C-alpha atoms as a PDB file:
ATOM      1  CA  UNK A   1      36.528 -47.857  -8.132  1.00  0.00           C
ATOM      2  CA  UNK A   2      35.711 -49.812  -4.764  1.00  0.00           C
ATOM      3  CA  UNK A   3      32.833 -52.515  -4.504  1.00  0.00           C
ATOM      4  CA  UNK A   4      29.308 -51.733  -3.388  1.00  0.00           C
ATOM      5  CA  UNK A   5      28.534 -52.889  -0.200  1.00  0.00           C
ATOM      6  CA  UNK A   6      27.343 -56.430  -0.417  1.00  0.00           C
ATOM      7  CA  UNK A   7      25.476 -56.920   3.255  1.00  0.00           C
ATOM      8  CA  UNK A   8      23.265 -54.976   5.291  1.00  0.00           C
ATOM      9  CA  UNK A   9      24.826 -52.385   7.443  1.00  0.00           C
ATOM     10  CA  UNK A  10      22.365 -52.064   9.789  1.00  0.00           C
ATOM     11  CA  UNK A  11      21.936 -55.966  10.630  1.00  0.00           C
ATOM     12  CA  UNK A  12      25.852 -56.042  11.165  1.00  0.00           C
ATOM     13  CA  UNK A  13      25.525 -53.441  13.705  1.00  0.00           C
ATOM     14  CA  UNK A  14      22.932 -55.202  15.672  1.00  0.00           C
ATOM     15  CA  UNK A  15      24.757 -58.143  15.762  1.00  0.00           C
ATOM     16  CA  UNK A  16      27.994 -56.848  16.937  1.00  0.00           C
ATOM     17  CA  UNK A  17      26.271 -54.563  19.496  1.00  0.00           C
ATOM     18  CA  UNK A  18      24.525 -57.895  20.522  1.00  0.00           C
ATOM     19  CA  UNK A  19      28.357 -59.676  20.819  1.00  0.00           C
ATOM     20  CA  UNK A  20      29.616 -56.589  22.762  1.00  0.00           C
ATOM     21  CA  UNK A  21      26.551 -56.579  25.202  1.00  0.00           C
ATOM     22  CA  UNK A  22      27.151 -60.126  25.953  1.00  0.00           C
ATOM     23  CA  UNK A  23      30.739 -60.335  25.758  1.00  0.00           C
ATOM     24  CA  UNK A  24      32.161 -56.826  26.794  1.00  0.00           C
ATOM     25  CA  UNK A  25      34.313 -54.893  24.478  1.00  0.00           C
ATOM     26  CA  UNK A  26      37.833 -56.265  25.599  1.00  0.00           C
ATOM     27  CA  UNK A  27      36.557 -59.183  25.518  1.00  0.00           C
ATOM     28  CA  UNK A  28      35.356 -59.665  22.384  1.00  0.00           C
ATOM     29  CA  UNK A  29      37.434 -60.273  19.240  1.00  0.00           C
ATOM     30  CA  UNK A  30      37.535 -59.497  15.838  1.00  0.00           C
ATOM     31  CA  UNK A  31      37.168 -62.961  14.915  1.00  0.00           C
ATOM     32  CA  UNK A  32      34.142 -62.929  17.003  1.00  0.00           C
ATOM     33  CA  UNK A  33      32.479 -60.288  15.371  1.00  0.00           C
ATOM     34  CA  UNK A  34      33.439 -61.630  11.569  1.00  0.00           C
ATOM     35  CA  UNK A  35      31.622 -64.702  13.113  1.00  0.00           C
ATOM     36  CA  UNK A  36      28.531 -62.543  14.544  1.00  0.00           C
ATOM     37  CA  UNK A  37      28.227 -60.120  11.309  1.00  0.00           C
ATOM     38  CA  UNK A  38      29.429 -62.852   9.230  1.00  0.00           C
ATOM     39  CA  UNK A  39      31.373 -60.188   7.596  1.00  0.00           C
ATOM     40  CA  UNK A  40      34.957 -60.573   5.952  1.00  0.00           C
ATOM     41  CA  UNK A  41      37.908 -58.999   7.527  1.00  0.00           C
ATOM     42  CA  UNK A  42      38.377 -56.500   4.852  1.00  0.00           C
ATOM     43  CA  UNK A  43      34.633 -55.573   4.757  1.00  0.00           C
ATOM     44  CA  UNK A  44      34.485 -54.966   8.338  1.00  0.00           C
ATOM     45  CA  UNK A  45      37.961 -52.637   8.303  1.00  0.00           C
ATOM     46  CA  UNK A  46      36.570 -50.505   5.279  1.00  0.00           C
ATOM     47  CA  UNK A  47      33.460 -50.097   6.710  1.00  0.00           C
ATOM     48  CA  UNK A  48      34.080 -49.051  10.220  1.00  0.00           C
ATOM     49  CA  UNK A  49      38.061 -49.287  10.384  1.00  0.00           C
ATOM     50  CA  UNK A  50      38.506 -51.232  13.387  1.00  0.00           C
ATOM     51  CA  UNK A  51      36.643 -53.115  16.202  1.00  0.00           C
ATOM     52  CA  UNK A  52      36.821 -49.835  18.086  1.00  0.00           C
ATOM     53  CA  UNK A  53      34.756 -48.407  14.800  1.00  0.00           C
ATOM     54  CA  UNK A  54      32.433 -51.420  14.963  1.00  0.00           C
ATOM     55  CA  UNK A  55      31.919 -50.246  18.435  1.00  0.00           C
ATOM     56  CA  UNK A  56      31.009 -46.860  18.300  1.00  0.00           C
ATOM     57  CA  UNK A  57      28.741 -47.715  15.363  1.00  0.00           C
ATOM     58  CA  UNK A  58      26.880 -49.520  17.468  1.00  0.00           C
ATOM     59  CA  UNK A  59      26.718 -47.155  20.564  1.00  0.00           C
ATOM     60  CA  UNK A  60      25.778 -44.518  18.599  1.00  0.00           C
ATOM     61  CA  UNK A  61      23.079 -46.073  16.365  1.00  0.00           C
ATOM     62  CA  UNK A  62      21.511 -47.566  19.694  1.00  0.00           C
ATOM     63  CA  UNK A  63      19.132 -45.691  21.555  1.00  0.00           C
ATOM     64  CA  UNK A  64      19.009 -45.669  25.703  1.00  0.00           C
ATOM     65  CA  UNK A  65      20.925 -49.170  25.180  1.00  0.00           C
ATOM     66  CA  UNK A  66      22.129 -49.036  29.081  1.00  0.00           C
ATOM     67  CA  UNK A  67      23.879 -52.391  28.218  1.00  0.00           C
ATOM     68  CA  UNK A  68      26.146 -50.803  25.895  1.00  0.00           C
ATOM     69  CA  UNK A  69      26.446 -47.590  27.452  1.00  0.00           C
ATOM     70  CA  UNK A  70      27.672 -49.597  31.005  1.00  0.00           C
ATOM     71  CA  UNK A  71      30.028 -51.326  29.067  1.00  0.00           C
ATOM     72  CA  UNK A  72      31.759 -47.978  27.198  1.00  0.00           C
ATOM     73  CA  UNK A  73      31.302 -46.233  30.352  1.00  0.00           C
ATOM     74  CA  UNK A  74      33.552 -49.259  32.178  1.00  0.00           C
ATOM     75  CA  UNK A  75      35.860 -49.857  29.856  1.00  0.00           C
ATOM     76  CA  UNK A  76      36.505 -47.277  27.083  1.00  0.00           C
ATOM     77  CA  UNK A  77      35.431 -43.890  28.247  1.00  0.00           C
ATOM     78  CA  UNK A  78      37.692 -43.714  31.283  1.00  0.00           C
ATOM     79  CA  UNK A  79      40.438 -43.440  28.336  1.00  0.00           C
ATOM     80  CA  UNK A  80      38.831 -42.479  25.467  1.00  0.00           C
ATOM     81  CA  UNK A  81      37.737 -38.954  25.218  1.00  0.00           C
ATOM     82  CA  UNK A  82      35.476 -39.515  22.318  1.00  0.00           C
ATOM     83  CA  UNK A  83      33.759 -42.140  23.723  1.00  0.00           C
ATOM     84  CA  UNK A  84      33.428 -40.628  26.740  1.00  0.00           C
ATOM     85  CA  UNK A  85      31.771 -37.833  24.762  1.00  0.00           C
ATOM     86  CA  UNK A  86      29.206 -39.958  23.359  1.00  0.00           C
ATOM     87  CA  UNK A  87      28.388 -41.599  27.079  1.00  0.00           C
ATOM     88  CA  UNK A  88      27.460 -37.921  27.775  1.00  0.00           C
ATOM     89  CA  UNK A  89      24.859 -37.785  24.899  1.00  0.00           C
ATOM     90  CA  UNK A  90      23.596 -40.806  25.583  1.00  0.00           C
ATOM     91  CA  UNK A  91      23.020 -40.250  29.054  1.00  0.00           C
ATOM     92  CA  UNK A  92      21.169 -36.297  28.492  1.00  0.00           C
ATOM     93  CA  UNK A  93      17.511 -36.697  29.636  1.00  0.00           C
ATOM     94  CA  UNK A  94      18.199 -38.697  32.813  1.00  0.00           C
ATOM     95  CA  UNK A  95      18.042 -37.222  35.816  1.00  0.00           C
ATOM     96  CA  UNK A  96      21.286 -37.045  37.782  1.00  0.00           C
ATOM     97  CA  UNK A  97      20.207 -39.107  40.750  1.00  0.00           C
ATOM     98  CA  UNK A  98      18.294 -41.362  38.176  1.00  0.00           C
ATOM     99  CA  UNK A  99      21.141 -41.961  35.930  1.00  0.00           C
ATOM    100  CA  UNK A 100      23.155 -43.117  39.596  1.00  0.00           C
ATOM    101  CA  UNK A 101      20.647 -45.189  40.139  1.00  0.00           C
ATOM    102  CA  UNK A 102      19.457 -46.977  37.004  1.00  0.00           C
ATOM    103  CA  UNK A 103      23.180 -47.366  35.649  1.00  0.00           C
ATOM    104  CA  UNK A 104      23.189 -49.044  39.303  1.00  0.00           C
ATOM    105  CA  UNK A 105      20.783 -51.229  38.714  1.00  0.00           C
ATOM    106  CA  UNK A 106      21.462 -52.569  35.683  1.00  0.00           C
ATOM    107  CA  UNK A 107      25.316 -53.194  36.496  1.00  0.00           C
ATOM    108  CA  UNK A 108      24.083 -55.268  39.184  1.00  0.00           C
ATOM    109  CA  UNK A 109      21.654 -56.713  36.786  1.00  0.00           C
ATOM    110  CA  UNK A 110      24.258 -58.030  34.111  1.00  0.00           C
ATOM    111  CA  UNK A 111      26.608 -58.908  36.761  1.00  0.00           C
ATOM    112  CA  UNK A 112      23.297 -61.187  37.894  1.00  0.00           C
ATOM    113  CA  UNK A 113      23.642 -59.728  41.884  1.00  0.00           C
ATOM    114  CA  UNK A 114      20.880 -58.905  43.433  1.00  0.00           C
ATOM    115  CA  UNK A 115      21.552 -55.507  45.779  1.00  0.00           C
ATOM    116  CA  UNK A 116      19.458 -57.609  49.082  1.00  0.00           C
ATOM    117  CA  UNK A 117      21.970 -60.482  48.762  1.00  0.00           C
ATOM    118  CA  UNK A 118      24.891 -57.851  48.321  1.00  0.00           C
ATOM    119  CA  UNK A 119      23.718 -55.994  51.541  1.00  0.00           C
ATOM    120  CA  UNK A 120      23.127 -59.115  53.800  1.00  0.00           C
ATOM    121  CA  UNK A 121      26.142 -60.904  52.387  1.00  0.00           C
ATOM    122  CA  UNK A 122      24.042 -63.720  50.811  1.00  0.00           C
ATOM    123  CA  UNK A 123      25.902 -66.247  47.860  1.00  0.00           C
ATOM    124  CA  UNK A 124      22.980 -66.445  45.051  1.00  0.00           C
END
């Protein structure tokens, strides 16, 4: 018979999704989330299975996180039909020519450009 689950599934989540907002999803290591979650290796595989797992945990237990979403849409989706799939979901009730536009926005946002200095050509 396995163990109960000795830490909060919820909290690890958060924190992870909080590592992968920052960080980016190739960017960010296993060891980095055991740090983050302060999980053990083996409690992190048998609960989600893999950092890919850990991932879509947190993607789909976040809701409108455009931070997340931005960084599955940039780096997993384009390859991974499943996560690609839950992009979609996440993305229903936006307006087409919203979605353009505050996706946009907040790209620009993490990447800390302004769009004025992008158009004129200005270094921030």
């Amino acid at each position: 018979m396995g163990r109960t689950r000795s830490f909060d599934e919820t909290e690890a989540v958060a924190s992870a999704a909080q590592q992968f907002r920052a960080n980016g999803y190739e960017a960010t290591s296993l060891d980095d989330l055991l740090r983050v979650t302060g999980l053990h290796r083996g409690s992190l595989y048998q609960a989600f299975g893999s950092k890919r797992g850990v991932f879509l945990a947190a993607l789909t237990r976040t809701e409108r996180d455009l931070d997340l979403l931005l960084v599955a849409l940039l780096e997993l989706a384009p390859s991974d039909d499943h996560v690609r799939d839950v992009c979609a979901r996440g993305l229903r009730g936006i307006a087409a020519e919203d979605a353009a536009r505050v996706l946009g926005e907040r790209l620009l946002g993490r990447a800390r450009v302004t769009l004025s200095a992008a158009i004129e050509g200005e270094d921030e």
